[in-house]
mmCIF file of C-alpha atoms in Angstrom:
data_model
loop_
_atom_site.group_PDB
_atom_site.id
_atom_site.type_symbol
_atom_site.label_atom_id
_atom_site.label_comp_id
_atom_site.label_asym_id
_atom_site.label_seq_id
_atom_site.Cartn_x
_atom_site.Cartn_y
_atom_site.Cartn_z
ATOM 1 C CA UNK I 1 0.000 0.000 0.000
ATOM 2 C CA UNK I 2 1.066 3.151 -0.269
ATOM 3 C CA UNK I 3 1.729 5.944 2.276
ATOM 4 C CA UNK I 4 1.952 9.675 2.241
ATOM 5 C CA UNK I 5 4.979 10.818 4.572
ATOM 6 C CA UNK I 6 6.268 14.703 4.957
ATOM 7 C CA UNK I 7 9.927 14.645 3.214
ATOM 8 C CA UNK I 8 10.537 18.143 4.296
ATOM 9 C CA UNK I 9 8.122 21.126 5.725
ATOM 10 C CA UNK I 10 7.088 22.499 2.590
ATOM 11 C CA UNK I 11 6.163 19.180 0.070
ATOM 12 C CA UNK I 12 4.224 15.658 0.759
ATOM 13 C CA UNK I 13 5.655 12.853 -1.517
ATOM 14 C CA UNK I 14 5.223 9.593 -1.483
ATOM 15 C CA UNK I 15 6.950 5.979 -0.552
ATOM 16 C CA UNK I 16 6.019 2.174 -0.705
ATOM 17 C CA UNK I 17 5.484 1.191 2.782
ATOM 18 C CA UNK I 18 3.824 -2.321 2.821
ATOM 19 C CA UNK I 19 2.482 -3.317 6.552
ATOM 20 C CA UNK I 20 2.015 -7.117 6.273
ATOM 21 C CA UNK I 21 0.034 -7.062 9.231
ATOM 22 C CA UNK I 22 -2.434 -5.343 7.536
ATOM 23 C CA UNK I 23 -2.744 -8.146 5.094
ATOM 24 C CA UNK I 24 -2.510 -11.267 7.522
ATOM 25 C CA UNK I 25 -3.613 -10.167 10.914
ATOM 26 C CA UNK I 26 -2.085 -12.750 13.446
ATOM 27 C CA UNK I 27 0.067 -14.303 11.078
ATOM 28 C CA UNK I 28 3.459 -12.052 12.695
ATOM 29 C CA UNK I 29 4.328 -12.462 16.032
ATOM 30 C CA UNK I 30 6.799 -10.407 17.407
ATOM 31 C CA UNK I 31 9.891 -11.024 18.744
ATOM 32 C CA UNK I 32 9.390 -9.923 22.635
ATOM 33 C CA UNK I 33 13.124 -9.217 23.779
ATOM 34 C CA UNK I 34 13.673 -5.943 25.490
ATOM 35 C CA UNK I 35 17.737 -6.649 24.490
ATOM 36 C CA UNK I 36 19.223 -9.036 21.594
ATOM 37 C CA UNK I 37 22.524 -9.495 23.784
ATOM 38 C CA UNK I 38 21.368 -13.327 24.704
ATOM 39 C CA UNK I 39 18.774 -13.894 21.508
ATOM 40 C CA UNK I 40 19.233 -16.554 19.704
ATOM 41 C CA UNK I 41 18.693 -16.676 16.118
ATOM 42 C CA UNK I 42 18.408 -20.289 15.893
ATOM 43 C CA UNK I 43 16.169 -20.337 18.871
ATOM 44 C CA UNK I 44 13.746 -18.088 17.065
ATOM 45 C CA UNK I 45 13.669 -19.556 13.747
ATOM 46 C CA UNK I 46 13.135 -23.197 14.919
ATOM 47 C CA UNK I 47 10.348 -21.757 17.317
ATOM 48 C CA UNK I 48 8.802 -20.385 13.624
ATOM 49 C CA UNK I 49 9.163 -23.051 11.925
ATOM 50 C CA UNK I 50 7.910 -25.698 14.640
ATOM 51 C CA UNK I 51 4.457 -23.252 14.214
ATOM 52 C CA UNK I 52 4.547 -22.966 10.472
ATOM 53 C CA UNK I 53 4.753 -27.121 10.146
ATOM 54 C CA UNK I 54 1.974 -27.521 12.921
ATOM 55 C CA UNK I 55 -0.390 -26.122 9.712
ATOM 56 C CA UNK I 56 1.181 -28.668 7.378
ATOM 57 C CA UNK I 57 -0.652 -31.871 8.267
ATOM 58 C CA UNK I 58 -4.129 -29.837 7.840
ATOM 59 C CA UNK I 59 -3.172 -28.735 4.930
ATOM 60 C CA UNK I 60 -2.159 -32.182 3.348
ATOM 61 C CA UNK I 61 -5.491 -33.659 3.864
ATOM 62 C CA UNK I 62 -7.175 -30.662 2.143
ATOM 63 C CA UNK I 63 -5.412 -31.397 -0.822
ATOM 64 C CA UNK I 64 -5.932 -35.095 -0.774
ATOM 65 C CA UNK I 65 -9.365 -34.221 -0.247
ATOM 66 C CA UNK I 66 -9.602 -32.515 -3.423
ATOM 67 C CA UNK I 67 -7.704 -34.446 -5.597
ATOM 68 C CA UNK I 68 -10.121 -37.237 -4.734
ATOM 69 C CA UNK I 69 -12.919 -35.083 -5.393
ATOM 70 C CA UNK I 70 -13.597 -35.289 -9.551
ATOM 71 C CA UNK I 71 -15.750 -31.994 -10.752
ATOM 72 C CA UNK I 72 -18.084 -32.776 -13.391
ATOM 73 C CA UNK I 73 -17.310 -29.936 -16.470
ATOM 74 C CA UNK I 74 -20.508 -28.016 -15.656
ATOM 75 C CA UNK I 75 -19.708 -27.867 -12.055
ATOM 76 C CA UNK I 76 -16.565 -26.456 -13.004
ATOM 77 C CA UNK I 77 -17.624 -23.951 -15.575
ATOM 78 C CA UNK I 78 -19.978 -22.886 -13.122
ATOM 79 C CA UNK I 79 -17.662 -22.511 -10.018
ATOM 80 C CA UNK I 80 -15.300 -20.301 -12.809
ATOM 81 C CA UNK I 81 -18.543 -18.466 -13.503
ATOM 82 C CA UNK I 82 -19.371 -17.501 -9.919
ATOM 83 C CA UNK I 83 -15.986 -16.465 -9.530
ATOM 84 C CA UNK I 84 -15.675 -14.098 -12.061
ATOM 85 C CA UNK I 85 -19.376 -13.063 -13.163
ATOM 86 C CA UNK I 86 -21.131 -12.983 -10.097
ATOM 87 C CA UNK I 87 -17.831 -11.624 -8.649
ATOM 88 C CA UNK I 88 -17.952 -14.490 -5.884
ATOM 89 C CA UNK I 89 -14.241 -14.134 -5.611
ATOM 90 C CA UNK I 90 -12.307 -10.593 -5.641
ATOM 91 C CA UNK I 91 -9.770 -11.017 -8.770
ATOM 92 C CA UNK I 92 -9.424 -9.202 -11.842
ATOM 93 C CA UNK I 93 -12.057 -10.566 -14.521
ATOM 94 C CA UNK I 94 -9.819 -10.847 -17.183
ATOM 95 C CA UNK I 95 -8.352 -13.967 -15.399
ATOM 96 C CA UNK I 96 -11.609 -15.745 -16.242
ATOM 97 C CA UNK I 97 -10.970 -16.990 -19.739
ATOM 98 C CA UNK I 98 -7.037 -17.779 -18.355
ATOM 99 C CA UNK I 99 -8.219 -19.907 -15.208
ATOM 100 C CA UNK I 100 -10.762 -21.537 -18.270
ATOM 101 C CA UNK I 101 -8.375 -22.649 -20.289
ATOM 102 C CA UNK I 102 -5.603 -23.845 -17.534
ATOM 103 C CA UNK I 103 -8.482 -26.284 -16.089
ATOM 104 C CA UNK I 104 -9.616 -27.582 -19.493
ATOM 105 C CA UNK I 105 -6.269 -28.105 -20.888
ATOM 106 C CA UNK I 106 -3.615 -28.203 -18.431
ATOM 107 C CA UNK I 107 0.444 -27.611 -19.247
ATOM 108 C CA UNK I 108 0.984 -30.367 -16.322
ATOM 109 C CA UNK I 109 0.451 -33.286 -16.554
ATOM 110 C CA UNK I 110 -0.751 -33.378 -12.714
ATOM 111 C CA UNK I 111 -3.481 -31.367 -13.381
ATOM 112 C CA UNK I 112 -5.095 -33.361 -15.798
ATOM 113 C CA UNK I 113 -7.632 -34.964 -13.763
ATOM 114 C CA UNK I 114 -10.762 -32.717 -13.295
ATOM 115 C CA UNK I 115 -10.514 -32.272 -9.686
ATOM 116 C CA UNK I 116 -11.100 -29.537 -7.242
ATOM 117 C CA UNK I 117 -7.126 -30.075 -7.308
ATOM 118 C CA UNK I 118 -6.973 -29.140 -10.535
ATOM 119 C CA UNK I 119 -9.347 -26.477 -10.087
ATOM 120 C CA UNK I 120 -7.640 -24.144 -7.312
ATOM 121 C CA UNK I 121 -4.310 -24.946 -9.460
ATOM 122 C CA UNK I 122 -5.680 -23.179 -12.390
ATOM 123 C CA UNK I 123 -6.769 -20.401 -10.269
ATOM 124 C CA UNK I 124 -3.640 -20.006 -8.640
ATOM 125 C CA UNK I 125 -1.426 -20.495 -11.861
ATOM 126 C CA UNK I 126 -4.075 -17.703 -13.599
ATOM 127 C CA UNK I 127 -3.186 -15.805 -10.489
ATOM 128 C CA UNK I 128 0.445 -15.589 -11.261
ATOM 129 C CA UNK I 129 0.062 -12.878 -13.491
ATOM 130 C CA UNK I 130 -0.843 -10.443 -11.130
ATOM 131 C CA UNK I 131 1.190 -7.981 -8.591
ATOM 132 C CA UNK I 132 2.521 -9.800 -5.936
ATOM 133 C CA UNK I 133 0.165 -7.908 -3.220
ATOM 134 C CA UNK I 134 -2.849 -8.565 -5.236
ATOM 135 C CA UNK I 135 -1.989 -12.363 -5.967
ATOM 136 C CA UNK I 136 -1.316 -13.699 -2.173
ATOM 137 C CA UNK I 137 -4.582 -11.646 -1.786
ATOM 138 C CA UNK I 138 -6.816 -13.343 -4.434
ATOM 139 C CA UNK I 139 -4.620 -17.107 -3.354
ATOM 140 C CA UNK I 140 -5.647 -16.136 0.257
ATOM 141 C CA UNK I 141 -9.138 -15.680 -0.092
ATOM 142 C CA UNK I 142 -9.719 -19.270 -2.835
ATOM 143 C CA UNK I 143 -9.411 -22.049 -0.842
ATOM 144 C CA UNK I 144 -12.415 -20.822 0.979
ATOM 145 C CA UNK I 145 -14.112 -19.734 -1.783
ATOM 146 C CA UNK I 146 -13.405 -22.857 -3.148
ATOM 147 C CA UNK I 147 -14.941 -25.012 -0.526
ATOM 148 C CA UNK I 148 -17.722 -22.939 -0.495
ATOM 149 C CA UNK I 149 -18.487 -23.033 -4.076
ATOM 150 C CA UNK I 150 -17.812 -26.993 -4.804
ATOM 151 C CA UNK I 151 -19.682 -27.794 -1.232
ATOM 152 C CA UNK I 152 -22.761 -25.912 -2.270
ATOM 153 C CA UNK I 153 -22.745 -27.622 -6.476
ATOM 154 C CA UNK I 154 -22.157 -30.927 -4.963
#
């Protein structure tokens, strides 16, 4: 996002400032040290990633969850169509015919079955072509949308 900050007394300009926390509240903890004399580095980053792996094993079933689940054409069609159309999901429109196409003929060879799988993978492979700020946004908000969407056809 960006911020207006005085340079000097008599002009305003402007700077990127990006405040992550504004983006994934919760998701930064801060380091609570009132000196970095005894920190440990190590200490910290093992701490981080012992929390970040904790999500892993939810995460795994989701996908094996939906690359068991096959999506009949019109399901999918229809889930792209909410998406887009009835602007179910906050991205860019012109991604529609893109996420299309990368679901009905995939460049890998993993994505070829017509799964929910396959589905979010075209979405977030459409997504690539965005701004980084406005792709983790859109990639944040599909697997919900997602799950809401292929719950409520199926």
């Amino acid at each position: 996002m960006w911020k207006p900050f005085l340079h000097d007394t008599n002009s305003l300009v402007s700077k990127p400032q990006f405040w992550l926390g504004n983006i994934v509240p919760g998701a930064f903890t801060p380091v609570l040290a009132k000196h970095t004399k005894h920190m440990s580095l190590v200490d910290i980053l093992s701490v981080g990633v012992d929390r970040m792996q904790r999500n892993f094993e939810p995460m795994r079933k989701q996908v094996e969850a939906w690359k068991g689940t096959r999506l009949p054409d019109e399901t999918a069609k229809l889930v792209i169509y909410r998406a887009f159309v009835e602007a179910e999901l906050d991205v860019p429109k012109h991604l529609a015919r893109r996420v299309h196409d990368l679901y009905f003929s995939p460049q890998v060879e993993e994505f070829a079955p017509r799964s929910t799988w396959s589905l979010s993978n075209a979405f977030t492979s459409a997504f690539k072509e965005l701004d980084p700020i406005p792709q983790f946004k859109a990639t944040a908000k599909l697997a919900s949308f997602l799950e809401l969407a292929t719950g409520t056809l199926n």
